[in-house]
Tab-separated table of C-alpha atoms in Angstrom:
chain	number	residue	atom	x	y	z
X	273	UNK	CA	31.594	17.234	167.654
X	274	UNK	CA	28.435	18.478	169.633
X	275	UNK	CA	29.798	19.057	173.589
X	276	UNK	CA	33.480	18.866	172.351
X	277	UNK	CA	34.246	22.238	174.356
X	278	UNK	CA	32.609	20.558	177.244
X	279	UNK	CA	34.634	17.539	176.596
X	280	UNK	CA	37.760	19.927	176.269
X	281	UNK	CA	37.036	21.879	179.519
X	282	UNK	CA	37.249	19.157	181.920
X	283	UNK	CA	39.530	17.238	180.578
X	284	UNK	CA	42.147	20.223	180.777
X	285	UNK	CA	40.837	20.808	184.294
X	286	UNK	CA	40.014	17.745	186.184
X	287	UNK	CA	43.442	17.597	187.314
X	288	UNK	CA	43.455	20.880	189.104
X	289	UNK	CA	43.988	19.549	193.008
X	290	UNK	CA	41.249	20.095	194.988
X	291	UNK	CA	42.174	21.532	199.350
X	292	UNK	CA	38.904	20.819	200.492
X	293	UNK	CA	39.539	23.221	203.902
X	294	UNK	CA	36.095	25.109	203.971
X	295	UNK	CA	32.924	25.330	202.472
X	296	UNK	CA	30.377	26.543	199.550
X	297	UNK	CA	26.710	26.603	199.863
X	298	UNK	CA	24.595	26.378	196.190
X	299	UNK	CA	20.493	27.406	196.229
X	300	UNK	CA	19.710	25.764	193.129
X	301	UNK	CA	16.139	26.603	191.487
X	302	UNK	CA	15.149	23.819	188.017
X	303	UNK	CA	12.111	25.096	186.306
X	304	UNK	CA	11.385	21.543	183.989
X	305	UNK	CA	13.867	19.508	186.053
X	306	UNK	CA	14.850	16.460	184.067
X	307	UNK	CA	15.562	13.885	187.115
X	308	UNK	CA	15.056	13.778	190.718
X	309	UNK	CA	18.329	13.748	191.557
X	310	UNK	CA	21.521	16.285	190.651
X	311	UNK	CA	25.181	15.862	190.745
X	312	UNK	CA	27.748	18.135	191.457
X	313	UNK	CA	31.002	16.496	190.536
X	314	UNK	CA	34.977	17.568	189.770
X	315	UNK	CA	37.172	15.066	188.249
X	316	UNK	CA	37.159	11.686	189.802
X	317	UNK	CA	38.322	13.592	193.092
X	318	UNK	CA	34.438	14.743	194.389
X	319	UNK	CA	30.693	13.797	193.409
X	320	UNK	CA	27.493	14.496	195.153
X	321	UNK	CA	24.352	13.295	194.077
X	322	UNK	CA	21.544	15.799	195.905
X	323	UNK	CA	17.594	15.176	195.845
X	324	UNK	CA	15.874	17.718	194.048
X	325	UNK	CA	12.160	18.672	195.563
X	326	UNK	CA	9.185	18.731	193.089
X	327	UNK	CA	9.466	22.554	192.440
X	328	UNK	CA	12.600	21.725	191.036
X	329	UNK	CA	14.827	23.539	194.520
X	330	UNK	CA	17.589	21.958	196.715
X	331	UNK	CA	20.058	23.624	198.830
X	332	UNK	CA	23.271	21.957	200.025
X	333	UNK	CA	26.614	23.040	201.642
X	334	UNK	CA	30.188	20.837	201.108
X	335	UNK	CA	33.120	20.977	201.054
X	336	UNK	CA	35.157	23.016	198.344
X	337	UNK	CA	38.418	23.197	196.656
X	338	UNK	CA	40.439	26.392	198.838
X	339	UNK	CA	41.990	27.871	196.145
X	340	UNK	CA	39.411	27.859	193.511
X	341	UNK	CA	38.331	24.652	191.216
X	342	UNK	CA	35.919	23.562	188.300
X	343	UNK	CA	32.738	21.506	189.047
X	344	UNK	CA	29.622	20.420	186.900
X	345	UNK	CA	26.303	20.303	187.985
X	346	UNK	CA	24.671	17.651	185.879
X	347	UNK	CA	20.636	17.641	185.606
X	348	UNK	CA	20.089	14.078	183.749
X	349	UNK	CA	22.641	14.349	180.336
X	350	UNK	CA	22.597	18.363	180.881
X	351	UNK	CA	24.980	20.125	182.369
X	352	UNK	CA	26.944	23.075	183.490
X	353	UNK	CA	30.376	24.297	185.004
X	354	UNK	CA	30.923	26.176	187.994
X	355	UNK	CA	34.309	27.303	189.217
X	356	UNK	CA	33.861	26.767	193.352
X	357	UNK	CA	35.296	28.301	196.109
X	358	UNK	CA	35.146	28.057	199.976
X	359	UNK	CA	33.211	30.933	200.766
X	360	UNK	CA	30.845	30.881	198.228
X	361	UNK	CA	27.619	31.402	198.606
X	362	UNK	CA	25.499	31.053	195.221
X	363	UNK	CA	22.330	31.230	194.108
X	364	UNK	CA	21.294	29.534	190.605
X	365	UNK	CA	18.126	29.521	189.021
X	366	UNK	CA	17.435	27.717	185.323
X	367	UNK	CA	15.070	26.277	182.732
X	368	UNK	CA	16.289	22.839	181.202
X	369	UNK	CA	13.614	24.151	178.224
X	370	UNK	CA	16.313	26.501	177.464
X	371	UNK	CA	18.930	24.794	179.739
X	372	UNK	CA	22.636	27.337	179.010
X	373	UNK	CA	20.398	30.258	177.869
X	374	UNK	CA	18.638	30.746	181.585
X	375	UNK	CA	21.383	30.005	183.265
X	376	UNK	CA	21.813	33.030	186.475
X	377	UNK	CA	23.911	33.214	189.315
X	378	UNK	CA	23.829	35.309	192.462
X	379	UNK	CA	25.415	36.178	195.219
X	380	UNK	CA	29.281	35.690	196.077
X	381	UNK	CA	30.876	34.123	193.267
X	382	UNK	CA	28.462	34.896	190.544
X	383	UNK	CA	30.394	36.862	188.436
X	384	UNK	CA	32.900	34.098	187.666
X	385	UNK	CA	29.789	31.690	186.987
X	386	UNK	CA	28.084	33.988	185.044
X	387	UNK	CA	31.082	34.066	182.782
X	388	UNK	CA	31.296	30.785	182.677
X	389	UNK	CA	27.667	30.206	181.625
X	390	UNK	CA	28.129	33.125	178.898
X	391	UNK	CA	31.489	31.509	178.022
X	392	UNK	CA	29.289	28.008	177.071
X	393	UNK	CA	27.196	29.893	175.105
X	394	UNK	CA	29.986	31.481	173.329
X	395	UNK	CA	31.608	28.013	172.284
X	396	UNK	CA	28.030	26.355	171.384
X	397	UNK	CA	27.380	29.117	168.662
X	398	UNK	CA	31.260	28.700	167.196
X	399	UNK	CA	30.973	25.191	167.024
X	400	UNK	CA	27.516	25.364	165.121
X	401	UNK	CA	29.720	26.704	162.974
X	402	UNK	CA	32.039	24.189	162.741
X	403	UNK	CA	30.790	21.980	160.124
X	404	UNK	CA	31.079	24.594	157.268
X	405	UNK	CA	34.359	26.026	158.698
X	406	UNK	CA	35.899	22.064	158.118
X	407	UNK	CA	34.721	22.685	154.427
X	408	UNK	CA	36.810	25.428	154.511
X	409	UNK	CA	40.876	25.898	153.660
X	410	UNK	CA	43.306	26.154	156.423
X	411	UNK	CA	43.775	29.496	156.324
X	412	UNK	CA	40.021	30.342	156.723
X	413	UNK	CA	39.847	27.873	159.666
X	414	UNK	CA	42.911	29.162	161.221
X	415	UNK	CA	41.604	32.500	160.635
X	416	UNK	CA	38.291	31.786	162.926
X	417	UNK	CA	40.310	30.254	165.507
X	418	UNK	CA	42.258	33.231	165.850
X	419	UNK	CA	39.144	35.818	166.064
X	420	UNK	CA	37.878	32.933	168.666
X	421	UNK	CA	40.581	32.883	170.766
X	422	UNK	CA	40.913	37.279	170.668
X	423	UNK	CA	36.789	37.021	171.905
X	424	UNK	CA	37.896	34.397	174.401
X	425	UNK	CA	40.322	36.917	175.900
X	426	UNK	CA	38.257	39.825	175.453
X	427	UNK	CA	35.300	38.061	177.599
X	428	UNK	CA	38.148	37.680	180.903
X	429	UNK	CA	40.620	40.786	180.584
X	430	UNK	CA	39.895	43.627	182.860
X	431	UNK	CA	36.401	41.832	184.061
X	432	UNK	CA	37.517	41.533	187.613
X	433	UNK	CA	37.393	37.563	187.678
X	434	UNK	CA	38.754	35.425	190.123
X	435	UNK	CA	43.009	35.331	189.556
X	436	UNK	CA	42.555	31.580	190.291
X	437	UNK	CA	40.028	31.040	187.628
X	438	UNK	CA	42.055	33.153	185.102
X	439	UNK	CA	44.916	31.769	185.378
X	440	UNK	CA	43.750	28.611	184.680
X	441	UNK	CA	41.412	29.924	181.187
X	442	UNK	CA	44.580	31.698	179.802
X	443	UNK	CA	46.728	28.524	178.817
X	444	UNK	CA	42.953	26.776	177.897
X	445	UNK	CA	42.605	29.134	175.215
X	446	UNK	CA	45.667	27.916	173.361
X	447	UNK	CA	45.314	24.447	173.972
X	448	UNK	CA	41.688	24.552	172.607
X	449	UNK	CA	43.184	25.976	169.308
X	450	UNK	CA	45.513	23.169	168.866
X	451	UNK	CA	42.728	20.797	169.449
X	452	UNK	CA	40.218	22.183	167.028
X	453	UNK	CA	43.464	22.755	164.844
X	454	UNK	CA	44.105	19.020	164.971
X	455	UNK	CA	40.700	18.227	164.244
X	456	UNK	CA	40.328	20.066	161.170
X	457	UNK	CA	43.361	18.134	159.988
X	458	UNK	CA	41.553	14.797	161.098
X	459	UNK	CA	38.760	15.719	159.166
X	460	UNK	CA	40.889	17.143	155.968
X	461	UNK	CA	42.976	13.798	155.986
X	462	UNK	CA	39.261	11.665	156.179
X	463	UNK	CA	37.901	13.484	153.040
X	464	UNK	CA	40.364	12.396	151.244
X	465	UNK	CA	39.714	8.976	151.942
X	466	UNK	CA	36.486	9.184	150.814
X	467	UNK	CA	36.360	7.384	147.666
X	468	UNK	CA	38.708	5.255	147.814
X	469	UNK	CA	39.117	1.143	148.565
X	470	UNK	CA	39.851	0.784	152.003
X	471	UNK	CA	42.160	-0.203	153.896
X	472	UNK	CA	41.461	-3.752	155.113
X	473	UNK	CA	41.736	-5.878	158.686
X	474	UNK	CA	41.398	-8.974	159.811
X	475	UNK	CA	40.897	-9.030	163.862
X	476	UNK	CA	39.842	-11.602	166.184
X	477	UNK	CA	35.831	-11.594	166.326
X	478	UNK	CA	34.405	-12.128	170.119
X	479	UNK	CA	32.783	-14.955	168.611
X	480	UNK	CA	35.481	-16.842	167.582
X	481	UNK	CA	37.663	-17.236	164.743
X	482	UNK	CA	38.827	-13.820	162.882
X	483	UNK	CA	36.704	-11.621	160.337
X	484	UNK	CA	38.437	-9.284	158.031
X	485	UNK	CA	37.143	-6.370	156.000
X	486	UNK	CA	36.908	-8.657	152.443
X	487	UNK	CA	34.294	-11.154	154.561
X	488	UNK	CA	31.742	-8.036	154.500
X	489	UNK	CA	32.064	-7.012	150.902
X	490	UNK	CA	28.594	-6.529	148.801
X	491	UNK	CA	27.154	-4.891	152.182
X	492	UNK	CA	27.630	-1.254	153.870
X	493	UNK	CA	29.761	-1.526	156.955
X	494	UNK	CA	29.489	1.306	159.512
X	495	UNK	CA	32.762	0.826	161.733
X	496	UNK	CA	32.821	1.797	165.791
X	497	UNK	CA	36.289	2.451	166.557
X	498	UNK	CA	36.252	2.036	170.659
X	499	UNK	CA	38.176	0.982	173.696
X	500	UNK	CA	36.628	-0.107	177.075
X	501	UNK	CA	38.192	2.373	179.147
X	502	UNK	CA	36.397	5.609	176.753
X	503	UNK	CA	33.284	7.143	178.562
X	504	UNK	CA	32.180	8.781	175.712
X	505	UNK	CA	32.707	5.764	173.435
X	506	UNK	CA	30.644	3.665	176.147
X	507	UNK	CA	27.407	6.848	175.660
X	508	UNK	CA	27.071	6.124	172.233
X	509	UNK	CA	26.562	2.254	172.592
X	510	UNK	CA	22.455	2.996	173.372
X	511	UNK	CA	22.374	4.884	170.359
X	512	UNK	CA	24.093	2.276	168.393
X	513	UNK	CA	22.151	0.047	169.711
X	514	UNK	CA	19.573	1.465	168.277
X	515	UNK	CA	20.467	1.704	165.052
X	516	UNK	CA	21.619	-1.837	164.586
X	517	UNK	CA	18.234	-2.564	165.545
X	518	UNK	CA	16.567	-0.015	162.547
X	519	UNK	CA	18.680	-1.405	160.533
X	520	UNK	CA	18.196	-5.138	160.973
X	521	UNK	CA	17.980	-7.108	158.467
X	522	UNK	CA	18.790	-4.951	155.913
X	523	UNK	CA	22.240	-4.918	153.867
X	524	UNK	CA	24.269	-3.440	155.946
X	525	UNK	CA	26.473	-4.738	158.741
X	526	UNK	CA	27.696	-2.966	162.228
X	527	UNK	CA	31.419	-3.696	162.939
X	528	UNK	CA	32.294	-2.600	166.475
X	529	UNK	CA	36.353	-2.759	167.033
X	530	UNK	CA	38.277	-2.348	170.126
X	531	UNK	CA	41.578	-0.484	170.397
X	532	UNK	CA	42.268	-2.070	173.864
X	533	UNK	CA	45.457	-3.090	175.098
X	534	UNK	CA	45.982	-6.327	175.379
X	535	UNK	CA	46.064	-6.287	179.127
X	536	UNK	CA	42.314	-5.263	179.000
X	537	UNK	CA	41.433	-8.242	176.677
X	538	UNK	CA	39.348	-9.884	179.081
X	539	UNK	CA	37.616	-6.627	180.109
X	540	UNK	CA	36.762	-6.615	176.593
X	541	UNK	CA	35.400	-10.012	176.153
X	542	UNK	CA	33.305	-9.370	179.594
X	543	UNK	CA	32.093	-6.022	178.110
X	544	UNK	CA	30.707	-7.476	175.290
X	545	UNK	CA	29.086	-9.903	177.257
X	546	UNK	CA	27.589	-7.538	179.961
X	547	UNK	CA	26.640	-4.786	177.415
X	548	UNK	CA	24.965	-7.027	175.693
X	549	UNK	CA	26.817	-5.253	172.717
X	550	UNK	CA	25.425	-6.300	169.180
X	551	UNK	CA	26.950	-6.597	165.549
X	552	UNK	CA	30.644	-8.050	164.726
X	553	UNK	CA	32.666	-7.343	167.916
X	554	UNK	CA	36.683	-7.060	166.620
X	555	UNK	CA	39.664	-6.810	169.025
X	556	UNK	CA	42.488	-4.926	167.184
X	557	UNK	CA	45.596	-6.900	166.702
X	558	UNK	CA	48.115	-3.613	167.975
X	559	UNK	CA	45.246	-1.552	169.691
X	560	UNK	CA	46.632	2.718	168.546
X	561	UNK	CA	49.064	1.027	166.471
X	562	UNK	CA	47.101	-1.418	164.404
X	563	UNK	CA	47.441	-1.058	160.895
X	564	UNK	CA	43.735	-0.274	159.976
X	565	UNK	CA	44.060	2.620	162.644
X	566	UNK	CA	46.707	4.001	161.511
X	567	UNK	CA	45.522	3.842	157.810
X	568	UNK	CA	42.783	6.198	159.187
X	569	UNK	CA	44.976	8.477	160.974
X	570	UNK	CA	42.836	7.604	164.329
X	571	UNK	CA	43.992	9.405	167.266
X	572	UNK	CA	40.840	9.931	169.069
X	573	UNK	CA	38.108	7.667	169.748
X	574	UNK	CA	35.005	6.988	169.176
X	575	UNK	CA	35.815	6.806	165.515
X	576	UNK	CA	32.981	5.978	163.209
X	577	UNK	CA	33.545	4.882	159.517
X	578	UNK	CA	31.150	4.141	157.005
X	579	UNK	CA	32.395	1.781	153.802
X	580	UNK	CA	29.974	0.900	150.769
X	581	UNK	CA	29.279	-2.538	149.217
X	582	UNK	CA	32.191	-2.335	146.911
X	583	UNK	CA	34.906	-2.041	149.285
X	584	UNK	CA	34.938	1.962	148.820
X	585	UNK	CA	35.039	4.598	151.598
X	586	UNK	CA	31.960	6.785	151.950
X	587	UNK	CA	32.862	8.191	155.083
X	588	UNK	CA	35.980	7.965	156.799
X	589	UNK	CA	34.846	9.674	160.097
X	590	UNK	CA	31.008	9.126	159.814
X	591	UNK	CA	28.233	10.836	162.341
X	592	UNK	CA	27.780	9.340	165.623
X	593	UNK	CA	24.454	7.189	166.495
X	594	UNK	CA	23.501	9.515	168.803
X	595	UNK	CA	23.378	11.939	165.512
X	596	UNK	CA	20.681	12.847	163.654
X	597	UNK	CA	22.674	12.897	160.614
X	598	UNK	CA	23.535	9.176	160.722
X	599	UNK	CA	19.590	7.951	159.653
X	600	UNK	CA	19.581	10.544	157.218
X	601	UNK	CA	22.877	9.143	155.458
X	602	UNK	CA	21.886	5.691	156.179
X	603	UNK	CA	18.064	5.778	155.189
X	604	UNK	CA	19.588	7.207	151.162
X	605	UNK	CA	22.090	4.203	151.102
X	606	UNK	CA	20.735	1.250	152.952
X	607	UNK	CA	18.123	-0.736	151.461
């Protein structure tokens, strides 16, 4: 779940169109810069990759979207979002030892970025708090969602923010409830599972031949439910990677499975190859509507799934490899 609202915000977003007529000019000051380069992107419609000097400053001027549009500025894997206008003029200044917490803008424009950095902040601490709420009953996690959307109104009425920028928040704040709505019914559905034998496949294995679920039995299987096409699917295979190689040798094998279409079967096989992608590599037989994924209610990938020796679900939507959790679950099981 960690950078969900992230995730979220510019996927809601990215569409906005972007009437690149004038200009915006950005003084940006990194104390602890991660890279040497930065990148100011919006959807797939603008990216700028800028050198960064070694006391962390750059300056630089381009075009922006007329009416008003959302950007990130991406130091390394950190990040932030700016809503950009022609015409403004911003100063930024932050510490990547404390990357969202430093965050300041002056200058034209800064109160809308300001809000957006305090809004950031605002969604990290809620979903810290998101684990215990999914332990909770519906009406307790419906309950928070509600108090989080009246704080998420709160933060923009009467606060003199841009009207383009507000009117694009307002129907966010509802969509992000149904989202965290549907997954705390993902997760409620997945605890149930837990326990349980699991339901089986039997998918073509990159390989050759087919491997089903029964082949694996008397070892843990930890399940990556992926497609080619899923950026954030694609970040976790380092981390996986990583893992499988922990792990190596020891009784438990790492099942990678591929919700593609079959018009991106080749892609696939090519991925695989390129990647350099470890464990058993599956294609599903239906991609979304495979039985196995629909057995898991999997809507939303990457899916992770952890099943014990005997067949039995231990986790039906296991932590990530990039997760710190996921060693500290495997290290008690895995011997």
């Amino acid at each position: 779940m960690k950078k969900a609202f992230i995730l979220f915000f510019v996927a809601i977003f990215s569409g906005f169109a972007q009437n690149t007529t004038n200009t915006v000019s950005l003084n940006v000051k990194i104390a602890n810069r991660f890279s040497d380069t930065i990148t100011i992107s919006s959807g797939r419609s603008f990216k700028q990759k800028v050198g960064i000097n070694k006391k962390g400053e750059f300056q630089t001027t381009f075009e922006a979207s007329k009416d008003g549009g959302l950007y990130r500025l991406n130091d390394g894997n950190e990040g932030t979002t700016m809503f950009l206008k022609n015409g403004y003029d911003l100063t930024l200044t932050l510490d990547t030892k404390d990357f969202d917490e430093t965050i300041v803008y002056k200058g034209k424009g800064a109160n809308e970025n300001n809000y957006l950095a305090k809004k950031a902040l605002s969604d990290e601490k809620f979903e810290m708090e998101l684990e215990a709420l999914f332990d909770a009953d519906e009406a307790t996690f419906k309950d928070a969602l509600a108090k989080k959307k009246a704080n998420d109104i709160s933060m923009i009425d009467g606060k003199g923010l841009d009207e383009t920028l507000v009117n694009m928040l307002r129907p966010s704040f509802d969509q992000e409830e149904k989202f965290l709505l549907d997954y705390y019914n993902q997760k409620v559905a997945a605890k149930k599972m837990e326990g349980i034998v699991s339901p089986s496949f039997d998918y073509e294995n990159h390989k050759g031949g087919k491997t089903k679920l029964e082949d694996l039995r008397g070892k843990y299987v930890y399940i990556d439910v992926w497609a080619t096409w899923c950026g954030p699917c694609i970040a976790e295979i380092p981390h996986l990677k990583k893992v499988e190689e922990k792990y190596h040798g020891k009784n438990i094998e790492f099942v990678s499975i591929s919700v593609d279409t079959e018009k991106d079967y080749e892609k696939w096989k090519k991925m695989v190859v390129s990647k350099e992608l470890g464990g058993i590599q599956l294609f599903a037989d239906k991609n979304w509507t495979s039985d196995f994924i629909k057995a898991y209610g999997i809507n939303a990938i990457p899916r992770f799934i952890l099943i014990g020796p005997d067949g039995k679900v231990i986790k039906a939507d296991a932590a990530r490899p990039s997760s710190a959790s996921l060693p500290e679950l495997l290290d008690g099981l895995v011997k």
